Coordinates of C-alpha atoms and ligand atoms in Angstrom, one line a residue:
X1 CA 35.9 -14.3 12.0
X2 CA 32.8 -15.5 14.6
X3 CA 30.7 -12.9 14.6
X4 CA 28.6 -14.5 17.3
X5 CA 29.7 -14.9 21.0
X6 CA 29.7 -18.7 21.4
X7 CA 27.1 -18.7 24.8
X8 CA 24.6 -16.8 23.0
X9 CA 24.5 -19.4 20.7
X10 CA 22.3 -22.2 22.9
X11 CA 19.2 -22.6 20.1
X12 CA 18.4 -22.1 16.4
X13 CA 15.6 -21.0 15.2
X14 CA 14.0 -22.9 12.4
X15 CA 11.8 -21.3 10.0
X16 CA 9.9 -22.1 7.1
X17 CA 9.2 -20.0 4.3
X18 CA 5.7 -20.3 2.1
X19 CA 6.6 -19.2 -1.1
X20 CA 10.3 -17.9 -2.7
X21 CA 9.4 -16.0 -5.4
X22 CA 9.9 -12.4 -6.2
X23 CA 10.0 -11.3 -2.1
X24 CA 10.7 -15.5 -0.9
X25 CA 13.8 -15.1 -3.3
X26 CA 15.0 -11.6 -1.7
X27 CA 14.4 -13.2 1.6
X28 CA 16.8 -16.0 1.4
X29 CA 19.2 -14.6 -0.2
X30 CA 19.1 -11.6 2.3
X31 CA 19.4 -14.6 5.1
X32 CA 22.0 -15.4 3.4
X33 CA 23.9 -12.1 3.4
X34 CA 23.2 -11.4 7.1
X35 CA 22.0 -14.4 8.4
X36 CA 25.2 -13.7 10.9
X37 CA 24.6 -10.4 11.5
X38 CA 21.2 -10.9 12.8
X39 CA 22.3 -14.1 15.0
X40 CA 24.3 -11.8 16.6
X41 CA 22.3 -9.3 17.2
X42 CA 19.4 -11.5 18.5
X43 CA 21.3 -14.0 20.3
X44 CA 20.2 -17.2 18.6
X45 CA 20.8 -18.9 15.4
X46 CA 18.6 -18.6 12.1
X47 CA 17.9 -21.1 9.5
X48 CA 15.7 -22.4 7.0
X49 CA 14.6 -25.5 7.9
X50 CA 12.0 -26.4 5.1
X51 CA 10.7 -24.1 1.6
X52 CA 7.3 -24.7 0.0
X53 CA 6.7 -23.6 -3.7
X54 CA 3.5 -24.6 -6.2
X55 CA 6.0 -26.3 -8.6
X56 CA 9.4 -28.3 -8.0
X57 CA 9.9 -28.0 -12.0
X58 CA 10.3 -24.2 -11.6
X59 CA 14.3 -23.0 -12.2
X60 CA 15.3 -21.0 -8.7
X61 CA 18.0 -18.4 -8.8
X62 CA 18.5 -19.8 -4.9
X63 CA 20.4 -23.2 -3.9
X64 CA 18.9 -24.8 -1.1
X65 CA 19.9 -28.2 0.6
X66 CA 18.1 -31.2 -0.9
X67 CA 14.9 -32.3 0.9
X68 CA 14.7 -28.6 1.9
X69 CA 12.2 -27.5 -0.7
X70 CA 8.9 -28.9 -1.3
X71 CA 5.4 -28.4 -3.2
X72 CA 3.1 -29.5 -0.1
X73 CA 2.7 -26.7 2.4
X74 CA 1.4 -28.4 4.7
X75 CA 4.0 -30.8 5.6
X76 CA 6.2 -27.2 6.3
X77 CA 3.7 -25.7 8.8
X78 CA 3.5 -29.1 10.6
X79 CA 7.2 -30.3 10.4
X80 CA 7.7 -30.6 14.1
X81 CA 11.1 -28.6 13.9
X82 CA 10.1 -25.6 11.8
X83 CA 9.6 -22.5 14.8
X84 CA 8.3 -20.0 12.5
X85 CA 6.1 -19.6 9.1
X86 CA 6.9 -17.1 6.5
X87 CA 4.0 -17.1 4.0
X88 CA 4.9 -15.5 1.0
X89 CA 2.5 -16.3 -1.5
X90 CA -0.2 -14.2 -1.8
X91 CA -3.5 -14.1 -2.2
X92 CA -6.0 -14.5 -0.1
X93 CA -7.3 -18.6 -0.2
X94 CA -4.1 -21.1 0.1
X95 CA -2.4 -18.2 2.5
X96 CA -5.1 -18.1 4.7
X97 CA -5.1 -21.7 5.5
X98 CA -1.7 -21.5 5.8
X99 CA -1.7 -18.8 8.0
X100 CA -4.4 -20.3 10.3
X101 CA -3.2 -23.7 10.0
X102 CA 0.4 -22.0 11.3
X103 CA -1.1 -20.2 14.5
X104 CA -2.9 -23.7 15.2
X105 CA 0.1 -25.5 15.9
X106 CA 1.1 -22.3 17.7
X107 CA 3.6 -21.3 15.6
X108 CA 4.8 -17.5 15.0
X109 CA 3.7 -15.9 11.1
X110 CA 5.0 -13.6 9.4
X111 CA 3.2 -12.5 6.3
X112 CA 3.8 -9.8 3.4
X113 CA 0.2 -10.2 2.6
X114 CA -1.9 -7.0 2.7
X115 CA -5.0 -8.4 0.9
X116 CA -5.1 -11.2 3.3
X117 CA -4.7 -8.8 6.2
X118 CA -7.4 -6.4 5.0
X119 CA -10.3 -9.0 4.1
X120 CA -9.5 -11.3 7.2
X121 CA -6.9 -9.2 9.4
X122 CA -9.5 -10.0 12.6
X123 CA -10.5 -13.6 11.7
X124 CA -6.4 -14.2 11.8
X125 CA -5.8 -11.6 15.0
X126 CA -8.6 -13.7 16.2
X127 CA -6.4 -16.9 15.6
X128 CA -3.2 -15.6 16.8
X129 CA -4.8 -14.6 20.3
X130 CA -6.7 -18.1 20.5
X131 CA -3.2 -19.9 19.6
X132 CA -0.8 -17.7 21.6
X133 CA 1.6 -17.4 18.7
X134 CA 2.3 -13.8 17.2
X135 CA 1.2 -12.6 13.4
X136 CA 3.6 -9.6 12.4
X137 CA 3.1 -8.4 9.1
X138 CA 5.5 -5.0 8.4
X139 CA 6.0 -5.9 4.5
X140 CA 2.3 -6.0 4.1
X141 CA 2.9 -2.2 4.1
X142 CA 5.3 0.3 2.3
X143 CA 7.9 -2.4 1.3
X144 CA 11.5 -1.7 3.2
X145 CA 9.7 1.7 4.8
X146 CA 9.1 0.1 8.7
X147 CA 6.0 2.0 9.0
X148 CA 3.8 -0.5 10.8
X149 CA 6.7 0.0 13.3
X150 CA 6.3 3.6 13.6
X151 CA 2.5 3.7 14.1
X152 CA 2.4 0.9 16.5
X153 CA 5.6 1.6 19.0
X154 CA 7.6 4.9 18.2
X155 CA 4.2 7.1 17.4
X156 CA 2.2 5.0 20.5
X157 CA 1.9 8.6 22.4
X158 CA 0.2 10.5 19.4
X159 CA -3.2 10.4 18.0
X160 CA -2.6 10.5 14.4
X161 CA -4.5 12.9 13.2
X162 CA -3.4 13.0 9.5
X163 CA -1.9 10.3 7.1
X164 CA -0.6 11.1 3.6
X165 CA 0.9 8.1 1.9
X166 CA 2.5 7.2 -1.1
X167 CA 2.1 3.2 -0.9
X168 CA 1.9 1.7 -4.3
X169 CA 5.9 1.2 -5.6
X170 CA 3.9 0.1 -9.1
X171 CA 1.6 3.2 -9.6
X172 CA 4.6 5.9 -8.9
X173 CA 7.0 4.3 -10.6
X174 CA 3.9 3.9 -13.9
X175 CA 3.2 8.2 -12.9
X176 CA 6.8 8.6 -12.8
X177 CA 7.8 6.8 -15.7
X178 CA 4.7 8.7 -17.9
X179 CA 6.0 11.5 -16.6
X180 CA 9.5 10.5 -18.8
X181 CA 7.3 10.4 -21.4
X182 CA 7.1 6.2 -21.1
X183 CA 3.8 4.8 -22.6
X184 CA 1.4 3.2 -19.8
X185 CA 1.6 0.1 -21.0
X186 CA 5.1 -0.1 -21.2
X187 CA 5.2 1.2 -17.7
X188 CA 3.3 -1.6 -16.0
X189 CA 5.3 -4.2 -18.1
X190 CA 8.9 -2.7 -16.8
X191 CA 7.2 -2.6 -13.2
X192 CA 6.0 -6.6 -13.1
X193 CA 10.0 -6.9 -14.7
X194 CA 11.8 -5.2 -11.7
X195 CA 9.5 -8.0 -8.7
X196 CA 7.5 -4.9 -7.9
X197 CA 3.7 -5.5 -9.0
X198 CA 1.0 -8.0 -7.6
X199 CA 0.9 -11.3 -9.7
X200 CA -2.3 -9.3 -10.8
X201 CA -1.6 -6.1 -11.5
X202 CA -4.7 -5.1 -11.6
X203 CA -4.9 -4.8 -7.9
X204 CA -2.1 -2.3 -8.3
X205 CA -3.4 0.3 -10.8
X206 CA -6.9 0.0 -10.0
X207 CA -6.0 1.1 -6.4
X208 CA -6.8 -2.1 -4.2
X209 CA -3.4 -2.6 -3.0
X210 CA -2.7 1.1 -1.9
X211 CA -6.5 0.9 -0.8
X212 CA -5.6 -2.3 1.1
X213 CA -2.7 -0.9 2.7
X214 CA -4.3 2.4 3.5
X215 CA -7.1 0.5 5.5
X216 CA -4.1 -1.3 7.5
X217 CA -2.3 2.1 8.3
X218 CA -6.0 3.5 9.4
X219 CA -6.7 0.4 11.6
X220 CA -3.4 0.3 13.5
X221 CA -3.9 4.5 14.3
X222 CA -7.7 4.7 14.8
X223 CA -7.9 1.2 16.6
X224 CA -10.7 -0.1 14.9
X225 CA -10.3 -2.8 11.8
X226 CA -11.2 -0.5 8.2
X227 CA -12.8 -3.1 6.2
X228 CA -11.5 -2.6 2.2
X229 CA -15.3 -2.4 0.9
X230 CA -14.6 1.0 3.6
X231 CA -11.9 2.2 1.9
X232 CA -13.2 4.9 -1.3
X233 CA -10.8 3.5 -3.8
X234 CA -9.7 5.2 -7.4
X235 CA -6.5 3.8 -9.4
X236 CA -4.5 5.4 -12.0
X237 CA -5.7 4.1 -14.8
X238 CA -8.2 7.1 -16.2
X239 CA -4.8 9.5 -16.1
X240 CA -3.2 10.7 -18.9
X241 CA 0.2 11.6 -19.5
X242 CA -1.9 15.2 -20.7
X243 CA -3.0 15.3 -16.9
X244 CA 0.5 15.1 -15.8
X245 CA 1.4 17.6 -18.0
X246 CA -1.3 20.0 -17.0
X247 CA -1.2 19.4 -13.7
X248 CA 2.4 20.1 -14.1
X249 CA 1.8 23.1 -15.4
X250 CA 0.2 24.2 -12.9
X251 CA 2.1 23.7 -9.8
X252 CA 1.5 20.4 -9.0
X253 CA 2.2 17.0 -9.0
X254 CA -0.2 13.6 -9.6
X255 CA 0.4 11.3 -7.0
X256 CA -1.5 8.1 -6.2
X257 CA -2.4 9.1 -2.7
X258 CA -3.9 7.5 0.5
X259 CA -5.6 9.7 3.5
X260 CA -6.8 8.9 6.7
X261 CA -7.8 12.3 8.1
X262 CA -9.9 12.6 11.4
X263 CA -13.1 14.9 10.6
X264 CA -14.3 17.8 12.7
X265 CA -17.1 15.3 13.5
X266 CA -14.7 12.9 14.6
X267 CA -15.2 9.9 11.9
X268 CA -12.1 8.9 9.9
X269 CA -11.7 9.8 6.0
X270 CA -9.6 6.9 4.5
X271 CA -9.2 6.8 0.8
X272 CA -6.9 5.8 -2.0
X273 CA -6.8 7.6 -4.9
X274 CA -4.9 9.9 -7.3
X275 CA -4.6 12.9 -6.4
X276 CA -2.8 16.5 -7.2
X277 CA -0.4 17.8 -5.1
X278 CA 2.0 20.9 -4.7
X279 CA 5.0 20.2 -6.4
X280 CA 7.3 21.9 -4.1
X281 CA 5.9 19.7 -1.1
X282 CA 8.4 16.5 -0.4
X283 CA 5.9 14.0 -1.2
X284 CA 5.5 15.2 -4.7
X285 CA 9.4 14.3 -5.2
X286 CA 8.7 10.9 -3.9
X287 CA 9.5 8.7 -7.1
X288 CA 9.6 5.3 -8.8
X289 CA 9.5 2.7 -6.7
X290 CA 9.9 5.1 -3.5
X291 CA 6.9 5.4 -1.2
X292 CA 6.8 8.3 1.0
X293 CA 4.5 8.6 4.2
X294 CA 3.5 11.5 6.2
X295 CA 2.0 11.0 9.6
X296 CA 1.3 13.9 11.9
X297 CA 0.3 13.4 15.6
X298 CA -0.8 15.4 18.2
X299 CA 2.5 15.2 20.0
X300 CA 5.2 15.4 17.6
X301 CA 4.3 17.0 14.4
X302 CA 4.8 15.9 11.2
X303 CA 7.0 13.0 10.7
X304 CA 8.1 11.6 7.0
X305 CA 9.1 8.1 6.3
X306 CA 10.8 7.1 3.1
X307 CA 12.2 4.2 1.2
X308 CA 11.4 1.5 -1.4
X309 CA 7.9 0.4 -1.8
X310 CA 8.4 -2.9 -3.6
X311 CA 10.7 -5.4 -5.2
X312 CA 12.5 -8.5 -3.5
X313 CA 15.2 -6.6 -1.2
X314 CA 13.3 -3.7 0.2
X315 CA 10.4 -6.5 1.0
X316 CA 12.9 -8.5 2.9
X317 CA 14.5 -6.2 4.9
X318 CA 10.7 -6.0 6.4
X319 CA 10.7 -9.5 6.6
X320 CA 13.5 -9.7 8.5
X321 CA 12.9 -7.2 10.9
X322 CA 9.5 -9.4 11.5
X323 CA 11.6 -12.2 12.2
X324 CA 13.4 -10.7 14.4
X325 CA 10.6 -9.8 16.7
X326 CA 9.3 -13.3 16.5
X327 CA 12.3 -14.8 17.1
X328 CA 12.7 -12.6 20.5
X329 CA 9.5 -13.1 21.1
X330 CA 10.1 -17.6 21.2
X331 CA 13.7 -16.6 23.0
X332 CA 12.0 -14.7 26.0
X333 CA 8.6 -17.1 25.6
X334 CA 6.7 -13.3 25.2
X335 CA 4.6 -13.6 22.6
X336 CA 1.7 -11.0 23.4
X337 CA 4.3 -8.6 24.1
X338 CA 3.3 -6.4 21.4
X339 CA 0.0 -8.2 19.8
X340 CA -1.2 -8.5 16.2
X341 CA -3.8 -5.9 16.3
X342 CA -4.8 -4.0 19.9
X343 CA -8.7 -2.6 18.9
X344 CA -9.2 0.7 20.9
X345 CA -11.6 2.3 19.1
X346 CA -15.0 1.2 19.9
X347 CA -16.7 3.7 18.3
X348 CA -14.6 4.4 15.4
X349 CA -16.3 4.9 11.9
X350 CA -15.4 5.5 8.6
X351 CA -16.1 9.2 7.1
X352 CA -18.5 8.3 3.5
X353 CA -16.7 10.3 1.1
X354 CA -19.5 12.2 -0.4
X355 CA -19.2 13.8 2.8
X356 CA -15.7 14.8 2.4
X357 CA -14.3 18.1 0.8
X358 CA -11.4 18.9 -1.8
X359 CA -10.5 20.8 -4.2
X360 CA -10.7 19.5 -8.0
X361 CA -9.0 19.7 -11.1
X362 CA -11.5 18.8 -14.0
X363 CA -9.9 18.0 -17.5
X364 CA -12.9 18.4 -20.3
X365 CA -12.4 17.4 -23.9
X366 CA -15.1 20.1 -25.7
X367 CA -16.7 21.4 -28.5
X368 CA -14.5 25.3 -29.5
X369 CA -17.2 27.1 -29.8
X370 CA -18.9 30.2 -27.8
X371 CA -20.6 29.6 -24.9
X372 CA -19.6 25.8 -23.3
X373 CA -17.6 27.5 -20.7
X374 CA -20.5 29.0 -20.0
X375 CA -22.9 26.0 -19.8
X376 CA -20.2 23.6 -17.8
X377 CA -20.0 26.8 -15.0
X378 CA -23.9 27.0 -14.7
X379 CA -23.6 23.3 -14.0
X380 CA -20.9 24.2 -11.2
X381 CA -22.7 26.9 -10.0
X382 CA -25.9 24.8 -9.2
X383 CA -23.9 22.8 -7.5
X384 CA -22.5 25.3 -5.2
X385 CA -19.4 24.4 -6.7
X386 CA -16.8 27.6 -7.4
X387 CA -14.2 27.7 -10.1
X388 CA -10.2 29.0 -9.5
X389 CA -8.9 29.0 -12.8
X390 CA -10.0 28.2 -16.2
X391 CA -7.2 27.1 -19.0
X392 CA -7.9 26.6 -22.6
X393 CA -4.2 25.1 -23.4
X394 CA -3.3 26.7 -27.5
X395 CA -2.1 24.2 -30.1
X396 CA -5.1 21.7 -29.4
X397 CA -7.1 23.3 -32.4
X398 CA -9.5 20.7 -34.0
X399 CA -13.6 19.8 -33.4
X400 CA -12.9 19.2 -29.4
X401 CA -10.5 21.3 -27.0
X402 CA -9.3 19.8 -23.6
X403 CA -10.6 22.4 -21.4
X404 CA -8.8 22.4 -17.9
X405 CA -11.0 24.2 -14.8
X406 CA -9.4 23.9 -11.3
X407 CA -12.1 24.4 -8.8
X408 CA -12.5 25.2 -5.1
X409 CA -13.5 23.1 -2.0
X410 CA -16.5 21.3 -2.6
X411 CA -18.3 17.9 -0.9
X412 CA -17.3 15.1 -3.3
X413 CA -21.0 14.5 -3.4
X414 CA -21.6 18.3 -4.7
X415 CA -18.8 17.0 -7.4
X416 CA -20.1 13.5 -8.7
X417 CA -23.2 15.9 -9.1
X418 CA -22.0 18.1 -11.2
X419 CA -20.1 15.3 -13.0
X420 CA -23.1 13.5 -14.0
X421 CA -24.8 16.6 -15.3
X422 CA -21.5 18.1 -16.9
X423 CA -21.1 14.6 -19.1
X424 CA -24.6 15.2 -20.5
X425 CA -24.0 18.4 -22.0
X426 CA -23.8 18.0 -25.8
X427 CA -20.8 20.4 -25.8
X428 CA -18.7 17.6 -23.6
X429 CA -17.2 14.9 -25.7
X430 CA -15.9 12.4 -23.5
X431 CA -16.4 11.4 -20.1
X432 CA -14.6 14.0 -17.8
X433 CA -11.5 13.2 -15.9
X434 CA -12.2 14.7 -12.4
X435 CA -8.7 14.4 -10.0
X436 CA -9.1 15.5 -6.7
X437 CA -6.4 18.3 -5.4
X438 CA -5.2 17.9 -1.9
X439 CA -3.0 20.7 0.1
X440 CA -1.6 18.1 2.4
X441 CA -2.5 20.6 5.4
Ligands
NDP1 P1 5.4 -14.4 -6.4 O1 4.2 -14.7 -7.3 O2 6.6 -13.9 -7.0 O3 5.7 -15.6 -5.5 C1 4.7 -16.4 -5.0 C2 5.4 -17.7 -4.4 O4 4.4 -18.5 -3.8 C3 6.0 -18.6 -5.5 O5 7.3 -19.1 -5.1 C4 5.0 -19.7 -5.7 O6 5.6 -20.9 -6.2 C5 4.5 -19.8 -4.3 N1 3.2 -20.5 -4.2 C6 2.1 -20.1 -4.8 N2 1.1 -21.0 -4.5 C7 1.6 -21.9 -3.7 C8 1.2 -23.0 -3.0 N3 -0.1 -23.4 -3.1 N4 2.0 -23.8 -2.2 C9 3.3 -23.4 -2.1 N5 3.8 -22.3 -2.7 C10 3.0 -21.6 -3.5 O7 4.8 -13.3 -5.4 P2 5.6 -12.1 -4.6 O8 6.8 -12.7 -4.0 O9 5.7 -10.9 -5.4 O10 4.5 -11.8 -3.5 C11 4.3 -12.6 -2.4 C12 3.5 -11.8 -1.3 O11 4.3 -10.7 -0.9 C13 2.2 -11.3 -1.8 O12 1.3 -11.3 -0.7 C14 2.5 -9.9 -2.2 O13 1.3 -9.0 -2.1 C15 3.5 -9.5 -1.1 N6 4.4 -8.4 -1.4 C16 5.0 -8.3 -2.6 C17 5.9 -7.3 -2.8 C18 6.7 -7.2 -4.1 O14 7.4 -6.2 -4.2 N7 6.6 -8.2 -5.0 C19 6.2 -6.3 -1.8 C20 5.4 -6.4 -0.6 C21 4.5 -7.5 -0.4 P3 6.3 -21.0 -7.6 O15 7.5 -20.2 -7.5 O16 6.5 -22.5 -7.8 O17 5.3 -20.4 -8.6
HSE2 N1 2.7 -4.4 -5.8 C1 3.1 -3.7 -4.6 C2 3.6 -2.3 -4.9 C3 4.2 -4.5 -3.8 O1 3.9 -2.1 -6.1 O2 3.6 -1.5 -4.0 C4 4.5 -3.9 -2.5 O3 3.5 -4.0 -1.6

């Protein structure tokens, strides 16, 4: 059965993909699948004209045509037929040239790459206005969840005035899976099995790739570009599956958690890091590989957004939906109809975040004996810091306790105060694990 009315049919569109592994994969093979299906809705013909990869030895799950795949780059992005570059392959060197070398010959990108985006976003916006070709990039962020989407065209009558995301598929799938009772370890290892962590997972549980997305989210809705080294950045890797227990305990859930929260003094707070949140509120029950993002503006409320963070078919679906736009954009020869990045915000700065306020939830390993409790609230006090609840969990019974105090809004510069002095005290064993508690208000 044609699925495609012949006279729509007058052009193909030939692209060529940088990169088919983990998300390159899912992206041909989801070409594959609805290859047709998007013809038809876009009125002209998609195919992949030419595939680069670092080694030819390599075995591909995928089939392609011979002479289709190739090790040098270069002769893709210049191939006189190839429309559009895909780059898939990360970091933040080769894909840049690629990238730039792409928008030079006035070709349309589409990128997954968030680290690229948030150390060079305006170098490349820069490129892409200079060469008249279009850089979309809605898999840099939130995997299958079309977020960039909703902050750029279906919120563009709100000011954003709070962001709560979930945005790292790896880190909630490690606190979920610890949650089960899974070892850490064994947690990241399952994660890089499924497609969904960086090729250096360190970028995932330290925080940089949710802090590298967070930035991106902060610079489409503010209108100014949020450098990373802006972005006050904590991973997962200091939590415990004691903390999750606790915290559990408690009410609440441990979340890996980005903000971007206008002040009262009108700067932005945008952060990545964990974080304790009620457990009854929806984002608390996003899990695994799920990322869940709440955006409220001025206009509408609170919206939610939900879906897949990472791994190969979530990724390409946002691919896809990027090819799409730059495909309309070489059928109607539009291609500033919606640019890479509009700045609007000449003023915009980031809030330092000593100068923003939580609440905490400290986690102390001490000595059980009279008196520390008193010592590490004298500490607090000086501070100016108050405390909410103090929990001294039974059937820990040995030289050191963990001591659990849950304490009121403080400046986080008040905090990494009372931190340094609290970890000196001869009572406190180990280095305190601080989490920050947010209400999501
Ligand atoms: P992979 O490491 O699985 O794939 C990278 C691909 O790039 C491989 O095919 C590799 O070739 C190819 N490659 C590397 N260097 C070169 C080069 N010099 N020339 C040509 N090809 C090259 O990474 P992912 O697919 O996981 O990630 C790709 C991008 O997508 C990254 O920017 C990542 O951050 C982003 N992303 C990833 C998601 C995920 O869930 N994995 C989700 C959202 C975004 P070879 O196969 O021969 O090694
Ligand atoms: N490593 C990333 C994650 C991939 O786990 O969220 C999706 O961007």
């Amino acid at each position: 059965m044609a699925i495609v009315p012949p006279h729509f049919m007058t052009r193909t569109v030939n692209i060529g993909l940088i990169g088919a592994g983990t998300v390159g994969g899912g992206v041909l093979q989801a070409l594959r699948r609805n290859g047709a299906l998007m013809a038809s809705r876009l009125g002209l013909r998609l195919r992949v004209e030419r595939v680069a990869v670092r080694s030819l030895k390599k075995k591909r799950d995928f089939k392609v045509s011979k002479g289709v795949l190739t090790a040098d780059w270069k002769s893709v992005v210049n191939d006189p037929k190839v429309d559009l570059v895909v780059e898939l392959i990360g970091g933040t060197t080769i894909a840049k040239d690629v990238v730039l070398a792409a928008l030079r010959e006035g070709k349309p990108v589409v990128t997954a790459n968030k680290a690229l985006l948030a150390f060079y976003g305006e170098k490349l916006f820069a490129a892409a206005e200079k060469s008249g070709a279009n850089l979309y990039y809605e898999a840099s962020v939130a995997g299958g969840v079309p977020i960039i989407k909703v902050i750029r065209e279906a919120l563009a009558g709100n000011r954003v005035t709070h962001l709560y995301g979930i945005l790292n598929g790896t880190c909630n799938f490690i606190l979920t899976k610890m949650n089960e009772g899974m070892e850490f370890s064994a947690a990241v290892k399952l994660a890089q099995q499924q497609g969904y962590a960086e090729a250096d997972p360190s970028l995932d549980i330290d925080g940089h790739d949710a802090a590298h997305k967070v930035g991106i989210l902060a610079s489409l809705a503010h209108g100014f570009w949020v450098k990373p080294g802006e972005v006050f950045t904590e991973g997962i890797t200091h939590i415990c599956p004691m903390d999750l227990e606790f915290a559990g305990k408690l009410g609440y859930a441990i979340k890996l958690l980005g903000i971007v929260k206008i002040s009262r003094a009108g700067s932005i707070q945008v952060s990545m890091y964990p974080a304790l949140i009620p457990d009854d509120h929806v984002l608390a029950n996003v899990s695994d590989v799920y990322n869940g993002i709440l955006v409220r503006g001025d206009v509408v409320g609170d919206t939610l957004h939900y879906g897949q963070g990472a791994g190969p078919d979530a990724t390409a679906s946002a691919v896809l939906s990027d090819i799409g736009d730059a495909v309309l954009d070489l059928k109607h020869g539009a291609t500033d109809r919606l640019k890479a990045f509009i700045p609007h915000e000449s003023n915009g700065a980031v809030r330092q975040i000593g100068e923003t306020t939580c609440c905490y939830y400290l986690r102390l390993s001490v000595l059980d004996r009279p008196g520390v409790l008193a010592k590490v609230s004298a500490v607090l006090a000086k501070n100016k810091i108050g405390i909410s609840s103090v929990t001294q969990p039974e059937g820990h019974e040995g030289k050191s306790v963990p001591l659990i105090l849950m304490l009121h809004y403080a400046k986080n510069l008040a905090m990494t105060k009372a931190l340094k002095s609290i970890e000196k005290l001869s009572s406190v064993k180990t280095k305190p694990v601080m989490i920050r508690v947010e209400s999501l208000d």
